[in-house]
Structures are given as structure tokens and as C-alpha cells.
């Protein structure tokens, strides 16, 4: 076994998207090879409806998959194919845009006005760019949860983990998408396939992700002895951790425990031509998509 090195830790940055949705963007519209096959990750979270109620009105997608995971509140969605519905707390929607789709997503708060969810964009390989669009809507009750003896719990959204398989299937990047909670003070090592790009995104509590170049078992090992010295090593809310190559990651949970998404996928390693919600392989394909959008032939 080899520990994946932490090659970057950074905070998600405030951003406004759609018709005025205030969110935090962990990555997107930068170097697409950085976390290939993943292109963008947004954390949309607010308890003020004025910061999200106008939502994401009608907009196109082609050549990618969008993955929406709702933690609080709900998201109403509709598309140009006549599909419509709502995602509630704990639900996931994996939309394969393929050859093209127009859709809208409208967040709604819960009884307290709270809204919280994530959206991840995954690239499609060239031979699937123009595949027929499809949805996989997964209810919270259908997502398996596995709990280890030390209290660590993992929701398995896609991929195999601890003997469970997530309900989302048939995805090009063969991803693993996990929602992980490690209790306070627990140190946990989790397996990640060696050949996949991988990142973690902390959204509750804090934790120290061990680095392959640092001595193991040092951080917070004696009931937080030396805590003041090591607090700078802790990753807290809205922190992205990008890992190098290896087949496991280790995290030491802080005083309130830590909850994070652990996401990995097989790199596509193809050229990327990208304009907003349309991602193709060449500039010619991108120009064609924009022409079709403008002349009404975008939807196949």
C-alpha cells in the first residue's frame, strides 16, 4: 500500500452563478487536466433564500455529466426532453448531457430556509460526447451507508466501497463518489484506486490529511496533545484537498469530527475545448455546438 501525497490544499472561493445563486467554487474553468475527468465543483449553501431562489434558469449542456447531491432543502428540475421532478435532502441526480440538453435547476430551502448541495461536472470521452442524454435520479433511501467499528460512516453514491456498491452505474469515468464522516479523534485510512485522480472536499468539522512526505501518526495522536502546534495542518469547512498518486488516504479527525466528499475517477486524457456548459474535444466541435444552439438544432 502507498499513501497518496497531498499535493494541494485550497479554499473554495465565493462565486455567483445562474440568476444570482451565491455559492463557493472549489475548482472549475482552470486547467482541465488537474483533476481529469472532473471539470468543476460547486458548493451551493445558504440560509437566505434571496441568495439562491432565482436559481439556474434554462441553460444548455453538451459533452459532460452533471452530478447534483442535495444535503438540505430541495432542487426542482426540468428539461427540454419533458423530464421534471425534485431532488430532496440526501438525493442525487447524475445527468449525462451527451449530445445536448436544455434544463433548469431551481433550489428551494427547507422549513428553516436552508439550502445546501453540491454540483460536480465530469467530462465525457470523445466516443460518448454525442450519446443520447439520460438521467439517473437516486433517492436518499437507495444510497447504501456502511459503518465501521470506530464509528466512521460512508454513503456510497457510486463505485465499490467496503463491500457495498453505489446505485449510480454506467458512468464513463468509472468514478467513486463517497460521503465520509469520521468521528472526533479517529484516524482513518481509506482505499482509493491507484489509477484514478482523486480529491477530498471538507464541508463539516475539520481533519488533518496525512502527507506521504510526513511521519505517520504524528498529528493529534495523544488526545489532541500539541493541538496548538498542529492546528495549522487541519483542513476545515470548504477546503479542497488534491491528492497525488497512491492507493490510500489517511485522515485524522478534529475535535468535532470531519465530514468530507472523497471523489475519484479514471482520467480521460483527451484534448478539451470548453466554453461554459459545453465541453468538446476540438474548437471546431465547440463552434458547431454554439452554431446549433443559436439556430435551434442543438437538441438531437
PDB file of N, CA, C and O in Angstrom, residues 56-62 77-84 95-105 133 135 277-278 289 292-294 296-300:
ATOM      1  N   UNK A  56     -31.016  28.458 -11.282  1.00  0.00           N
ATOM      2  CA  UNK A  56     -30.254  28.276 -12.526  1.00  0.00           C
ATOM      3  C   UNK A  56     -31.260  28.077 -13.659  1.00  0.00           C
ATOM      4  O   UNK A  56     -31.632  26.944 -13.987  1.00  0.00           O
ATOM      5  N   UNK A  57     -31.751  29.190 -14.250  1.00  0.00           N
ATOM      6  CA  UNK A  57     -32.765  29.077 -15.308  1.00  0.00           C
ATOM      7  C   UNK A  57     -32.226  28.324 -16.524  1.00  0.00           C
ATOM      8  O   UNK A  57     -31.059  27.935 -16.567  1.00  0.00           O
ATOM      9  N   UNK A  58     -33.072  28.170 -17.508  1.00  0.00           N
ATOM     10  CA  UNK A  58     -32.771  27.346 -18.686  1.00  0.00           C
ATOM     11  C   UNK A  58     -31.369  27.629 -19.242  1.00  0.00           C
ATOM     12  O   UNK A  58     -31.024  28.762 -19.513  1.00  0.00           O
ATOM     13  N   UNK A  59     -30.615  26.544 -19.408  1.00  0.00           N
ATOM     14  CA  UNK A  59     -29.262  26.646 -19.960  1.00  0.00           C
ATOM     15  C   UNK A  59     -28.889  25.307 -20.597  1.00  0.00           C
ATOM     16  O   UNK A  59     -29.446  24.264 -20.257  1.00  0.00           O
ATOM     17  N   UNK A  60     -27.954  25.327 -21.538  1.00  0.00           N
ATOM     18  CA  UNK A  60     -27.599  24.099 -22.260  1.00  0.00           C
ATOM     19  C   UNK A  60     -26.439  23.355 -21.601  1.00  0.00           C
ATOM     20  O   UNK A  60     -25.668  23.922 -20.826  1.00  0.00           O
ATOM     21  N   UNK A  61     -26.317  22.069 -21.944  1.00  0.00           N
ATOM     22  CA  UNK A  61     -25.128  21.274 -21.636  1.00  0.00           C
ATOM     23  C   UNK A  61     -24.884  20.327 -22.808  1.00  0.00           C
ATOM     24  O   UNK A  61     -25.839  19.803 -23.400  1.00  0.00           O
ATOM     25  N   UNK A  62     -23.627  20.098 -23.113  1.00  0.00           N
ATOM     26  CA  UNK A  62     -23.250  19.063 -24.085  1.00  0.00           C
ATOM     27  C   UNK A  62     -21.858  18.548 -23.718  1.00  0.00           C
ATOM     28  O   UNK A  62     -20.999  19.303 -23.292  1.00  0.00           O
ATOM     29  N   UNK A  77     -36.246  20.453 -10.938  1.00  0.00           N
ATOM     30  CA  UNK A  77     -35.544  20.445 -12.227  1.00  0.00           C
ATOM     31  C   UNK A  77     -36.522  20.093 -13.351  1.00  0.00           C
ATOM     32  O   UNK A  77     -37.520  19.398 -13.145  1.00  0.00           O
ATOM     33  N   UNK A  78     -36.218  20.618 -14.531  1.00  0.00           N
ATOM     34  CA  UNK A  78     -36.994  20.320 -15.731  1.00  0.00           C
ATOM     35  C   UNK A  78     -36.061  20.425 -16.926  1.00  0.00           C
ATOM     36  O   UNK A  78     -35.025  21.101 -16.858  1.00  0.00           O
ATOM     37  N   UNK A  79     -36.409  19.745 -18.031  1.00  0.00           N
ATOM     38  CA  UNK A  79     -35.525  19.805 -19.202  1.00  0.00           C
ATOM     39  C   UNK A  79     -36.309  19.819 -20.504  1.00  0.00           C
ATOM     40  O   UNK A  79     -37.536  19.710 -20.523  1.00  0.00           O
ATOM     41  N   UNK A  80     -35.560  19.972 -21.594  1.00  0.00           N
ATOM     42  CA  UNK A  80     -36.133  20.099 -22.929  1.00  0.00           C
ATOM     43  C   UNK A  80     -36.704  18.785 -23.445  1.00  0.00           C
ATOM     44  O   UNK A  80     -37.375  18.767 -24.483  1.00  0.00           O
ATOM     45  N   UNK A  81     -36.449  17.671 -22.769  1.00  0.00           N
ATOM     46  CA  UNK A  81     -36.989  16.374 -23.170  1.00  0.00           C
ATOM     47  C   UNK A  81     -38.316  16.074 -22.476  1.00  0.00           C
ATOM     48  O   UNK A  81     -38.905  15.024 -22.688  1.00  0.00           O
ATOM     49  N   UNK A  82     -38.759  17.004 -21.609  1.00  0.00           N
ATOM     50  CA  UNK A  82     -40.026  16.816 -20.914  1.00  0.00           C
ATOM     51  C   UNK A  82     -39.901  16.206 -19.540  1.00  0.00           C
ATOM     52  O   UNK A  82     -40.905  15.970 -18.862  1.00  0.00           O
ATOM     53  N   UNK A  83     -38.675  15.942 -19.105  1.00  0.00           N
ATOM     54  CA  UNK A  83     -38.474  15.406 -17.763  1.00  0.00           C
ATOM     55  C   UNK A  83     -38.622  16.517 -16.729  1.00  0.00           C
ATOM     56  O   UNK A  83     -38.240  17.655 -16.974  1.00  0.00           O
ATOM     57  N   UNK A  84     -39.155  16.170 -15.563  1.00  0.00           N
ATOM     58  CA  UNK A  84     -39.215  17.137 -14.468  1.00  0.00           C
ATOM     59  C   UNK A  84     -39.348  16.374 -13.158  1.00  0.00           C
ATOM     60  O   UNK A  84     -39.784  15.217 -13.116  1.00  0.00           O
ATOM     61  N   UNK A  95     -26.795  13.408 -14.292  1.00  0.00           N
ATOM     62  CA  UNK A  95     -27.315  13.698 -15.623  1.00  0.00           C
ATOM     63  C   UNK A  95     -26.210  13.600 -16.658  1.00  0.00           C
ATOM     64  O   UNK A  95     -25.193  14.299 -16.569  1.00  0.00           O
ATOM     65  N   UNK A  96     -26.403  12.725 -17.631  1.00  0.00           N
ATOM     66  CA  UNK A  96     -25.488  12.623 -18.766  1.00  0.00           C
ATOM     67  C   UNK A  96     -26.051  13.493 -19.878  1.00  0.00           C
ATOM     68  O   UNK A  96     -27.056  13.142 -20.507  1.00  0.00           O
ATOM     69  N   UNK A  97     -25.420  14.650 -20.105  1.00  0.00           N
ATOM     70  CA  UNK A  97     -25.928  15.584 -21.117  1.00  0.00           C
ATOM     71  C   UNK A  97     -25.732  15.042 -22.519  1.00  0.00           C
ATOM     72  O   UNK A  97     -26.563  15.250 -23.405  1.00  0.00           O
ATOM     73  N   UNK A  98     -24.610  14.351 -22.750  1.00  0.00           N
ATOM     74  CA  UNK A  98     -24.347  13.759 -24.056  1.00  0.00           C
ATOM     75  C   UNK A  98     -24.462  14.763 -25.181  1.00  0.00           C
ATOM     76  O   UNK A  98     -23.863  15.848 -25.142  1.00  0.00           O
ATOM     77  N   UNK A  99     -25.272  14.441 -26.187  1.00  0.00           N
ATOM     78  CA  UNK A  99     -25.369  15.257 -27.402  1.00  0.00           C
ATOM     79  C   UNK A  99     -25.993  16.623 -27.168  1.00  0.00           C
ATOM     80  O   UNK A  99     -25.843  17.520 -28.008  1.00  0.00           O
ATOM     81  N   UNK A 100     -26.682  16.784 -26.051  1.00  0.00           N
ATOM     82  CA  UNK A 100     -27.203  18.114 -25.760  1.00  0.00           C
ATOM     83  C   UNK A 100     -28.540  18.097 -25.055  1.00  0.00           C
ATOM     84  O   UNK A 100     -29.415  17.287 -25.374  1.00  0.00           O
ATOM     85  N   UNK A 101     -28.663  18.983 -24.097  1.00  0.00           N
ATOM     86  CA  UNK A 101     -29.909  19.113 -23.360  1.00  0.00           C
ATOM     87  C   UNK A 101     -30.026  20.553 -22.865  1.00  0.00           C
ATOM     88  O   UNK A 101     -29.020  21.229 -22.637  1.00  0.00           O
ATOM     89  N   UNK A 102     -31.244  21.042 -22.760  1.00  0.00           N
ATOM     90  CA  UNK A 102     -31.516  22.311 -22.102  1.00  0.00           C
ATOM     91  C   UNK A 102     -32.266  21.983 -20.812  1.00  0.00           C
ATOM     92  O   UNK A 102     -33.231  21.212 -20.834  1.00  0.00           O
ATOM     93  N   UNK A 103     -31.829  22.552 -19.700  1.00  0.00           N
ATOM     94  CA  UNK A 103     -32.534  22.265 -18.453  1.00  0.00           C
ATOM     95  C   UNK A 103     -32.432  23.452 -17.501  1.00  0.00           C
ATOM     96  O   UNK A 103     -31.708  24.412 -17.740  1.00  0.00           O
ATOM     97  N   UNK A 104     -33.206  23.365 -16.431  1.00  0.00           N
ATOM     98  CA  UNK A 104     -33.139  24.371 -15.380  1.00  0.00           C
ATOM     99  C   UNK A 104     -33.177  23.677 -14.027  1.00  0.00           C
ATOM    100  O   UNK A 104     -33.766  22.592 -13.882  1.00  0.00           O
ATOM    101  N   UNK A 105     -32.542  24.307 -13.041  1.00  0.00           N
ATOM    102  CA  UNK A 105     -32.490  23.792 -11.677  1.00  0.00           C
ATOM    103  C   UNK A 105     -32.814  24.941 -10.738  1.00  0.00           C
ATOM    104  O   UNK A 105     -32.131  25.963 -10.743  1.00  0.00           O
ATOM    105  N   UNK A 133     -28.873  11.795 -24.224  1.00  0.00           N
ATOM    106  CA  UNK A 133     -28.946  12.238 -22.827  1.00  0.00           C
ATOM    107  C   UNK A 133     -29.711  11.236 -21.965  1.00  0.00           C
ATOM    108  O   UNK A 133     -30.630  10.567 -22.445  1.00  0.00           O
ATOM    109  N   UNK A 135     -30.838  10.406 -17.480  1.00  0.00           N
ATOM    110  CA  UNK A 135     -30.818  10.769 -16.062  1.00  0.00           C
ATOM    111  C   UNK A 135     -30.753   9.515 -15.208  1.00  0.00           C
ATOM    112  O   UNK A 135     -31.319   8.478 -15.564  1.00  0.00           O
ATOM    113  N   UNK A 277     -21.011  25.751 -20.377  1.00  0.00           N
ATOM    114  CA  UNK A 277     -21.540  24.420 -20.091  1.00  0.00           C
ATOM    115  C   UNK A 277     -21.368  23.421 -21.241  1.00  0.00           C
ATOM    116  O   UNK A 277     -21.984  22.358 -21.225  1.00  0.00           O
ATOM    117  N   UNK A 278     -20.579  23.768 -22.240  1.00  0.00           N
ATOM    118  CA  UNK A 278     -20.340  22.880 -23.378  1.00  0.00           C
ATOM    119  C   UNK A 278     -18.863  22.505 -23.394  1.00  0.00           C
ATOM    120  O   UNK A 278     -17.990  23.381 -23.387  1.00  0.00           O
ATOM    121  N   UNK A 289     -21.269  23.347 -31.971  1.00  0.00           N
ATOM    122  CA  UNK A 289     -22.266  23.280 -30.900  1.00  0.00           C
ATOM    123  C   UNK A 289     -22.911  24.646 -30.675  1.00  0.00           C
ATOM    124  O   UNK A 289     -24.132  24.743 -30.489  1.00  0.00           O
ATOM    125  N   UNK A 292     -25.298  25.430 -33.492  1.00  0.00           N
ATOM    126  CA  UNK A 292     -26.546  24.668 -33.335  1.00  0.00           C
ATOM    127  C   UNK A 292     -27.415  25.248 -32.228  1.00  0.00           C
ATOM    128  O   UNK A 292     -28.646  25.279 -32.331  1.00  0.00           O
ATOM    129  N   UNK A 293     -26.755  25.742 -31.196  1.00  0.00           N
ATOM    130  CA  UNK A 293     -27.503  26.378 -30.112  1.00  0.00           C
ATOM    131  C   UNK A 293     -28.221  27.621 -30.618  1.00  0.00           C
ATOM    132  O   UNK A 293     -29.379  27.893 -30.261  1.00  0.00           O
ATOM    133  N   UNK A 294     -27.537  28.360 -31.458  1.00  0.00           N
ATOM    134  CA  UNK A 294     -28.090  29.614 -31.987  1.00  0.00           C
ATOM    135  C   UNK A 294     -29.157  29.391 -33.049  1.00  0.00           C
ATOM    136  O   UNK A 294     -30.079  30.206 -33.202  1.00  0.00           O
ATOM    137  N   UNK A 296     -31.152  26.623 -33.333  1.00  0.00           N
ATOM    138  CA  UNK A 296     -32.250  25.776 -32.883  1.00  0.00           C
ATOM    139  C   UNK A 296     -32.101  24.295 -33.171  1.00  0.00           C
ATOM    140  O   UNK A 296     -33.071  23.557 -33.032  1.00  0.00           O
ATOM    141  N   UNK A 297     -30.897  23.836 -33.548  1.00  0.00           N
ATOM    142  CA  UNK A 297     -30.711  22.405 -33.851  1.00  0.00           C
ATOM    143  C   UNK A 297     -29.863  21.698 -32.783  1.00  0.00           C
ATOM    144  O   UNK A 297     -29.361  20.599 -33.008  1.00  0.00           O
ATOM    145  N   UNK A 298     -29.688  22.342 -31.625  1.00  0.00           N
ATOM    146  CA  UNK A 298     -28.817  21.800 -30.582  1.00  0.00           C
ATOM    147  C   UNK A 298     -29.340  20.475 -30.014  1.00  0.00           C
ATOM    148  O   UNK A 298     -28.583  19.548 -29.770  1.00  0.00           O
ATOM    149  N   UNK A 299     -30.657  20.395 -29.814  1.00  0.00           N
ATOM    150  CA  UNK A 299     -31.252  19.194 -29.235  1.00  0.00           C
ATOM    151  C   UNK A 299     -31.435  18.154 -30.331  1.00  0.00           C
ATOM    152  O   UNK A 299     -32.052  18.406 -31.365  1.00  0.00           O
ATOM    153  N   UNK A 300     -30.869  16.951 -30.102  1.00  0.00           N
ATOM    154  CA  UNK A 300     -30.902  15.896 -31.110  1.00  0.00           C
ATOM    155  C   UNK A 300     -32.076  14.949 -30.895  1.00  0.00           C
ATOM    156  O   UNK A 300     -32.326  14.064 -31.663  1.00  0.00           O
TER     157      UNK A 300
END
